[in-house]
């Protein structure tokens, strides 16, 4: 039983290189709507009264973060890893080792720097709908298109029933998330935090998100993200 009042922390993995974006530098620093993508994401958490503090994990030699991270409410962790999962695993260990540590019972909302369309409404919706769920949960969107599988020259249709597209934040208590990531043997296969939790036999709660919370992955995503950022 968790007797202390719940605390909510944000952790933003921002140590990627943005290979699929093929920009001049890491996509999290591309300017969208007048400011770097990462700053939109940081500001979303700073705008939520429920978030106690925000951590952002970047690569050790990141030369841009100091100009982007605000001087308050955010701690930069320079321990990014070779994969998204390793960046998060390193960051969680650093958070737990802080002078004022994040506790095993505290909630951590892991959110991609590459999803700048997040806002306080979606953050609060996730927190309120997960509530005291024994595992945790994540924002996701139900699949609304017909799904095809193309393999070995064959094309087949997969039922869209019960299919969801995972977004972030994905929120879990620090202790459970650290346990799940420690147990994961193939970091590259753990493309989201929930999959590591599922591998322990748990079923995180799905909370309907919003298309504005898209992951900016390819150049074609830029104008879509800017459209949503123009309408906060
Ligand atoms: N080693 C890594 C890889 C990714 N990320 C972060 O995880 C989020 C989602 O990953 P993705 O969209 O794949 O970003 P990149 O890995 O930068 O993109 P790509 O796969 O195209 O290189 C991003 O905010 C990215 O910065 C991270 O912190 N550490
Ligand atoms: C975590 C995630 O955004 C959920 O959809 C997605 O798995 C990240 O994948 P990426 O290849 O690291 O962008």
Short mmCIF file of C-alpha atoms and ligand atoms in Angstrom, two decimals:
data_model
loop_
_atom_site.label_atom_id
_atom_site.label_comp_id
_atom_site.label_asym_id
_atom_site.label_seq_id
_atom_site.Cartn_x
_atom_site.Cartn_y
_atom_site.Cartn_z
CA UNK A 1 0.00 0.00 0.00
CA UNK A 2 1.38 3.44 -0.80
CA UNK A 3 0.60 5.64 2.24
CA UNK A 4 2.32 8.88 1.04
CA UNK A 5 0.50 11.32 -1.22
CA UNK A 6 1.27 10.40 -4.84
CA UNK A 7 3.96 12.44 -6.57
CA UNK A 8 4.27 12.69 -10.34
CA UNK A 9 7.55 13.26 -12.17
CA UNK A 10 8.14 13.65 -15.88
CA UNK A 11 11.04 12.03 -17.68
CA UNK A 12 11.69 13.11 -21.24
CA UNK A 13 14.04 10.91 -23.31
CA UNK A 14 15.83 13.35 -25.63
CA UNK A 15 19.09 11.60 -26.46
CA UNK A 16 18.17 10.41 -29.94
CA UNK A 17 19.86 11.47 -33.19
CA UNK A 18 16.74 11.71 -35.36
CA UNK A 19 18.10 9.56 -38.20
CA UNK A 20 14.69 9.20 -39.92
CA UNK A 21 14.20 12.98 -39.90
CA UNK A 22 17.51 13.36 -41.73
CA UNK A 23 17.90 16.93 -40.51
CA UNK A 24 21.19 18.75 -39.88
CA UNK A 25 21.02 17.81 -36.20
CA UNK A 26 18.89 15.95 -33.66
CA UNK A 27 15.22 16.54 -34.42
CA UNK A 28 14.36 17.48 -30.80
CA UNK A 29 16.07 20.82 -31.43
CA UNK A 30 14.29 21.62 -34.69
CA UNK A 31 12.22 24.80 -34.40
CA UNK A 32 8.47 24.26 -34.64
CA UNK A 33 6.00 27.06 -33.98
CA UNK A 34 8.78 29.44 -33.02
CA UNK A 35 10.73 27.34 -30.51
CA UNK A 36 12.66 24.06 -30.34
CA UNK A 37 10.52 20.91 -30.35
CA UNK A 38 11.93 19.87 -26.96
CA UNK A 39 10.95 23.18 -25.40
CA UNK A 40 7.30 22.59 -26.37
CA UNK A 41 7.47 19.25 -24.59
CA UNK A 42 9.16 20.69 -21.50
CA UNK A 43 6.62 23.53 -21.34
CA UNK A 44 3.72 21.07 -21.47
CA UNK A 45 4.90 19.50 -18.21
CA UNK A 46 5.78 22.85 -16.66
CA UNK A 47 2.18 23.92 -17.36
CA UNK A 48 0.70 21.01 -15.40
CA UNK A 49 0.15 21.64 -11.70
CA UNK A 50 0.32 17.89 -11.02
CA UNK A 51 3.94 17.43 -12.12
CA UNK A 52 6.38 17.85 -9.21
CA UNK A 53 9.50 18.09 -11.37
CA UNK A 54 10.68 17.28 -14.89
CA UNK A 55 13.81 15.39 -15.87
CA UNK A 56 15.21 15.34 -19.39
CA UNK A 57 17.86 12.83 -20.43
CA UNK A 58 20.24 13.85 -23.21
CA UNK A 59 23.46 12.47 -24.63
CA UNK A 60 26.55 13.21 -22.57
CA UNK A 61 27.98 15.65 -25.09
CA UNK A 62 24.73 17.40 -26.05
CA UNK A 63 25.76 21.01 -26.80
CA UNK A 64 22.27 22.45 -27.19
CA UNK A 65 20.30 21.48 -24.06
CA UNK A 66 21.57 24.31 -21.85
CA UNK A 67 20.12 26.90 -24.22
CA UNK A 68 16.77 25.10 -24.38
CA UNK A 69 16.08 23.85 -20.85
CA UNK A 70 14.40 26.50 -18.67
CA UNK A 71 16.17 27.52 -15.47
CA UNK A 72 13.41 26.15 -13.24
CA UNK A 73 11.43 22.96 -12.79
CA UNK A 74 13.73 20.91 -15.02
CA UNK A 75 16.83 18.80 -14.30
CA UNK A 76 19.08 17.77 -17.17
CA UNK A 77 20.54 14.25 -16.96
CA UNK A 78 23.52 13.76 -19.28
CA UNK A 79 23.33 9.96 -19.36
CA UNK A 80 21.63 9.12 -22.64
CA UNK A 81 22.25 5.61 -23.97
CA UNK A 82 22.49 3.85 -27.33
CA UNK A 83 18.75 3.05 -27.32
CA UNK A 84 15.65 4.78 -26.00
CA UNK A 85 15.32 2.10 -23.33
CA UNK A 86 18.92 2.51 -22.17
CA UNK A 87 18.47 6.27 -21.94
CA UNK A 88 15.44 5.77 -19.74
CA UNK A 89 17.09 3.06 -17.65
CA UNK A 90 20.10 5.33 -17.02
CA UNK A 91 17.86 8.27 -16.19
CA UNK A 92 15.74 6.32 -13.70
CA UNK A 93 18.89 5.24 -11.85
CA UNK A 94 20.05 8.88 -11.70
CA UNK A 95 16.63 10.05 -10.46
CA UNK A 96 16.67 7.47 -7.67
CA UNK A 97 20.18 8.57 -6.64
CA UNK A 98 19.42 12.31 -6.41
CA UNK A 99 20.06 14.11 -3.13
CA UNK A 100 16.26 14.40 -2.96
CA UNK A 101 15.53 11.04 -4.62
CA UNK A 102 12.50 10.05 -6.64
CA UNK A 103 11.00 7.23 -4.63
CA UNK A 104 10.05 3.74 -5.87
CA UNK A 105 6.41 4.61 -5.11
CA UNK A 106 6.48 7.84 -7.12
CA UNK A 107 4.88 7.94 -10.55
CA UNK A 108 7.11 8.64 -13.54
CA UNK A 109 5.53 9.85 -16.79
CA UNK A 110 7.93 8.94 -19.58
CA UNK A 111 7.28 11.12 -22.64
CA UNK A 112 9.12 11.40 -25.94
CA UNK A 113 10.77 14.75 -26.64
CA UNK A 114 9.56 14.04 -30.20
CA UNK A 115 5.90 14.45 -29.18
CA UNK A 116 5.64 18.25 -28.80
CA UNK A 117 1.85 18.34 -29.12
CA UNK A 118 1.30 17.14 -25.55
CA UNK A 119 -0.60 19.55 -23.33
CA UNK A 120 -1.72 19.78 -19.70
CA UNK A 121 -5.18 18.47 -20.61
CA UNK A 122 -3.72 15.17 -21.88
CA UNK A 123 -1.29 14.93 -18.95
CA UNK A 124 -4.07 15.43 -16.43
CA UNK A 125 -6.35 13.00 -18.30
CA UNK A 126 -3.73 10.25 -18.08
CA UNK A 127 -3.03 10.89 -14.39
CA UNK A 128 -6.71 11.01 -13.44
CA UNK A 129 -7.75 7.94 -15.46
CA UNK A 130 -4.81 5.85 -14.26
CA UNK A 131 -5.54 7.02 -10.71
CA UNK A 132 -4.20 4.35 -8.38
CA UNK A 133 -4.20 1.59 -11.01
CA UNK A 134 -1.97 -1.18 -9.67
CA UNK A 135 0.26 -1.15 -12.78
CA UNK A 136 0.03 2.21 -14.58
CA UNK A 137 -1.01 3.25 -18.06
CA UNK A 138 -0.34 5.09 -21.28
CA UNK A 139 -1.97 7.31 -23.82
CA UNK A 140 -2.90 5.49 -27.00
CA UNK A 141 -5.18 5.82 -30.03
CA UNK A 142 -7.51 3.08 -31.29
CA UNK A 143 -6.75 2.05 -34.86
CA UNK A 144 -9.42 3.43 -37.23
CA UNK A 145 -7.97 2.38 -40.59
CA UNK A 146 -7.91 -1.07 -42.11
CA UNK A 147 -4.61 -2.76 -41.29
CA UNK A 148 -2.62 -4.67 -43.87
CA UNK A 149 0.36 -6.95 -43.42
CA UNK A 150 2.74 -7.18 -46.38
CA UNK A 151 5.24 -10.00 -45.98
CA UNK A 152 7.07 -12.29 -48.42
CA UNK A 153 5.10 -10.94 -51.36
CA UNK A 154 1.75 -11.68 -49.74
CA UNK A 155 -0.80 -9.15 -48.53
CA UNK A 156 -3.30 -9.87 -45.80
CA UNK A 157 -5.73 -7.89 -43.69
CA UNK A 158 -5.49 -7.85 -39.91
CA UNK A 159 -8.54 -7.17 -37.82
CA UNK A 160 -8.34 -3.71 -36.31
CA UNK A 161 -10.42 -4.82 -33.32
CA UNK A 162 -8.52 -4.30 -30.06
CA UNK A 163 -5.58 -2.65 -31.89
CA UNK A 164 -4.22 0.61 -30.47
CA UNK A 165 -1.29 2.84 -31.41
CA UNK A 166 0.79 3.58 -28.32
CA UNK A 167 1.65 7.18 -27.53
CA UNK A 168 3.39 8.69 -24.52
CA UNK A 169 3.39 9.62 -21.66
CA UNK A 170 3.52 6.13 -20.30
CA UNK A 171 3.23 6.31 -16.51
CA UNK A 172 4.45 3.75 -14.03
CA UNK A 173 5.77 3.80 -10.48
CA UNK A 174 9.53 4.20 -10.51
CA UNK A 175 10.19 0.89 -8.75
CA UNK A 176 8.11 -1.20 -11.16
CA UNK A 177 9.54 0.52 -14.22
CA UNK A 178 13.12 0.05 -13.03
CA UNK A 179 12.37 -3.65 -12.36
CA UNK A 180 10.86 -4.08 -15.82
CA UNK A 181 13.72 -2.38 -17.66
CA UNK A 182 16.30 -4.32 -15.63
CA UNK A 183 14.61 -7.56 -16.67
CA UNK A 184 14.54 -6.62 -20.37
CA UNK A 185 17.23 -8.58 -22.19
CA UNK A 186 16.94 -6.98 -25.66
CA UNK A 187 17.01 -3.19 -25.32
CA UNK A 188 16.35 -2.66 -29.02
CA UNK A 189 13.17 -4.75 -28.81
CA UNK A 190 11.74 -2.65 -25.98
CA UNK A 191 10.41 0.19 -28.11
CA UNK A 192 8.15 1.50 -25.38
CA UNK A 193 8.10 1.31 -21.60
CA UNK A 194 4.76 -0.53 -21.47
CA UNK A 195 6.20 -3.48 -23.41
CA UNK A 196 8.74 -4.07 -20.64
CA UNK A 197 5.95 -3.93 -18.06
CA UNK A 198 3.86 -6.35 -20.15
CA UNK A 199 6.83 -8.73 -20.27
CA UNK A 200 6.49 -9.02 -16.48
CA UNK A 201 2.92 -10.20 -16.99
CA UNK A 202 1.17 -6.89 -16.24
CA UNK A 203 -1.54 -5.12 -18.27
CA UNK A 204 -1.14 -1.33 -18.25
CA UNK A 205 -4.30 0.75 -18.72
CA UNK A 206 -4.87 2.31 -22.14
CA UNK A 207 -6.12 5.91 -21.99
CA UNK A 208 -7.30 7.49 -25.24
CA UNK A 209 -4.88 10.19 -26.33
CA UNK A 210 -5.13 12.59 -29.27
CA UNK A 211 -3.68 12.85 -32.79
CA UNK A 212 -2.03 16.15 -31.76
CA UNK A 213 0.28 14.02 -29.64
CA UNK A 214 1.91 12.52 -32.72
CA UNK A 215 5.56 11.52 -32.72
CA UNK A 216 7.51 13.77 -35.06
CA UNK A 217 9.55 11.12 -36.86
CA UNK A 218 9.71 11.96 -40.59
CA UNK A 219 9.89 15.30 -42.45
CA UNK A 220 6.23 14.92 -43.42
CA UNK A 221 5.33 15.14 -39.71
CA UNK A 222 6.64 18.71 -39.33
CA UNK A 223 3.67 20.62 -40.88
CA UNK A 224 1.18 18.41 -39.05
CA UNK A 225 2.87 19.11 -35.72
CA UNK A 226 3.03 22.84 -36.50
CA UNK A 227 -0.70 22.83 -37.27
CA UNK A 228 -1.49 21.38 -33.85
CA UNK A 229 1.00 23.62 -32.07
CA UNK A 230 -0.72 26.65 -33.59
CA UNK A 231 -3.89 25.60 -31.71
CA UNK A 232 -2.70 24.78 -28.15
N1 LIG B 1 19.14 6.42 -27.69
C1 LIG B 1 17.98 7.13 -27.66
C2 LIG B 1 17.06 7.06 -28.74
C3 LIG B 1 15.90 7.81 -28.67
N2 LIG B 1 15.68 8.60 -27.58
C4 LIG B 1 14.49 9.44 -27.52
O1 LIG B 1 13.32 8.64 -27.62
C5 LIG B 1 12.28 9.41 -28.25
C6 LIG B 1 11.56 8.59 -29.33
O2 LIG B 1 12.54 8.07 -30.20
P1 LIG B 1 12.57 8.38 -31.79
O3 LIG B 1 11.37 9.11 -32.22
O4 LIG B 1 12.95 7.12 -32.48
O5 LIG B 1 13.80 9.41 -31.88
P2 LIG B 1 15.19 9.10 -32.54
O6 LIG B 1 15.76 7.84 -32.01
O7 LIG B 1 16.00 10.37 -32.38
O8 LIG B 1 14.78 8.95 -34.08
P3 LIG B 1 15.42 7.90 -35.14
O9 LIG B 1 14.96 6.53 -34.68
O10 LIG B 1 14.80 8.33 -36.44
O11 LIG B 1 16.91 8.08 -35.07
C7 LIG B 1 12.92 10.67 -28.82
O12 LIG B 1 12.52 11.80 -28.07
C8 LIG B 1 14.41 10.40 -28.70
O13 LIG B 1 15.16 11.60 -28.46
C9 LIG B 1 16.58 8.65 -26.51
O14 LIG B 1 16.35 9.37 -25.53
N3 LIG B 1 17.71 7.90 -26.56
C1 LIG B 2 7.49 5.10 -27.25
C2 LIG B 2 6.76 5.24 -28.56
O1 LIG B 2 6.63 6.61 -28.89
C3 LIG B 2 5.39 4.63 -28.44
O2 LIG B 2 4.74 4.64 -29.70
C4 LIG B 2 7.52 4.55 -29.72
O3 LIG B 2 7.65 3.17 -29.45
C5 LIG B 2 8.90 5.15 -29.91
O4 LIG B 2 9.48 4.48 -31.02
P1 LIG B 2 10.82 5.07 -31.65
O5 LIG B 2 11.21 4.16 -32.77
O6 LIG B 2 11.82 5.09 -30.51
O7 LIG B 2 10.48 6.44 -32.14
#
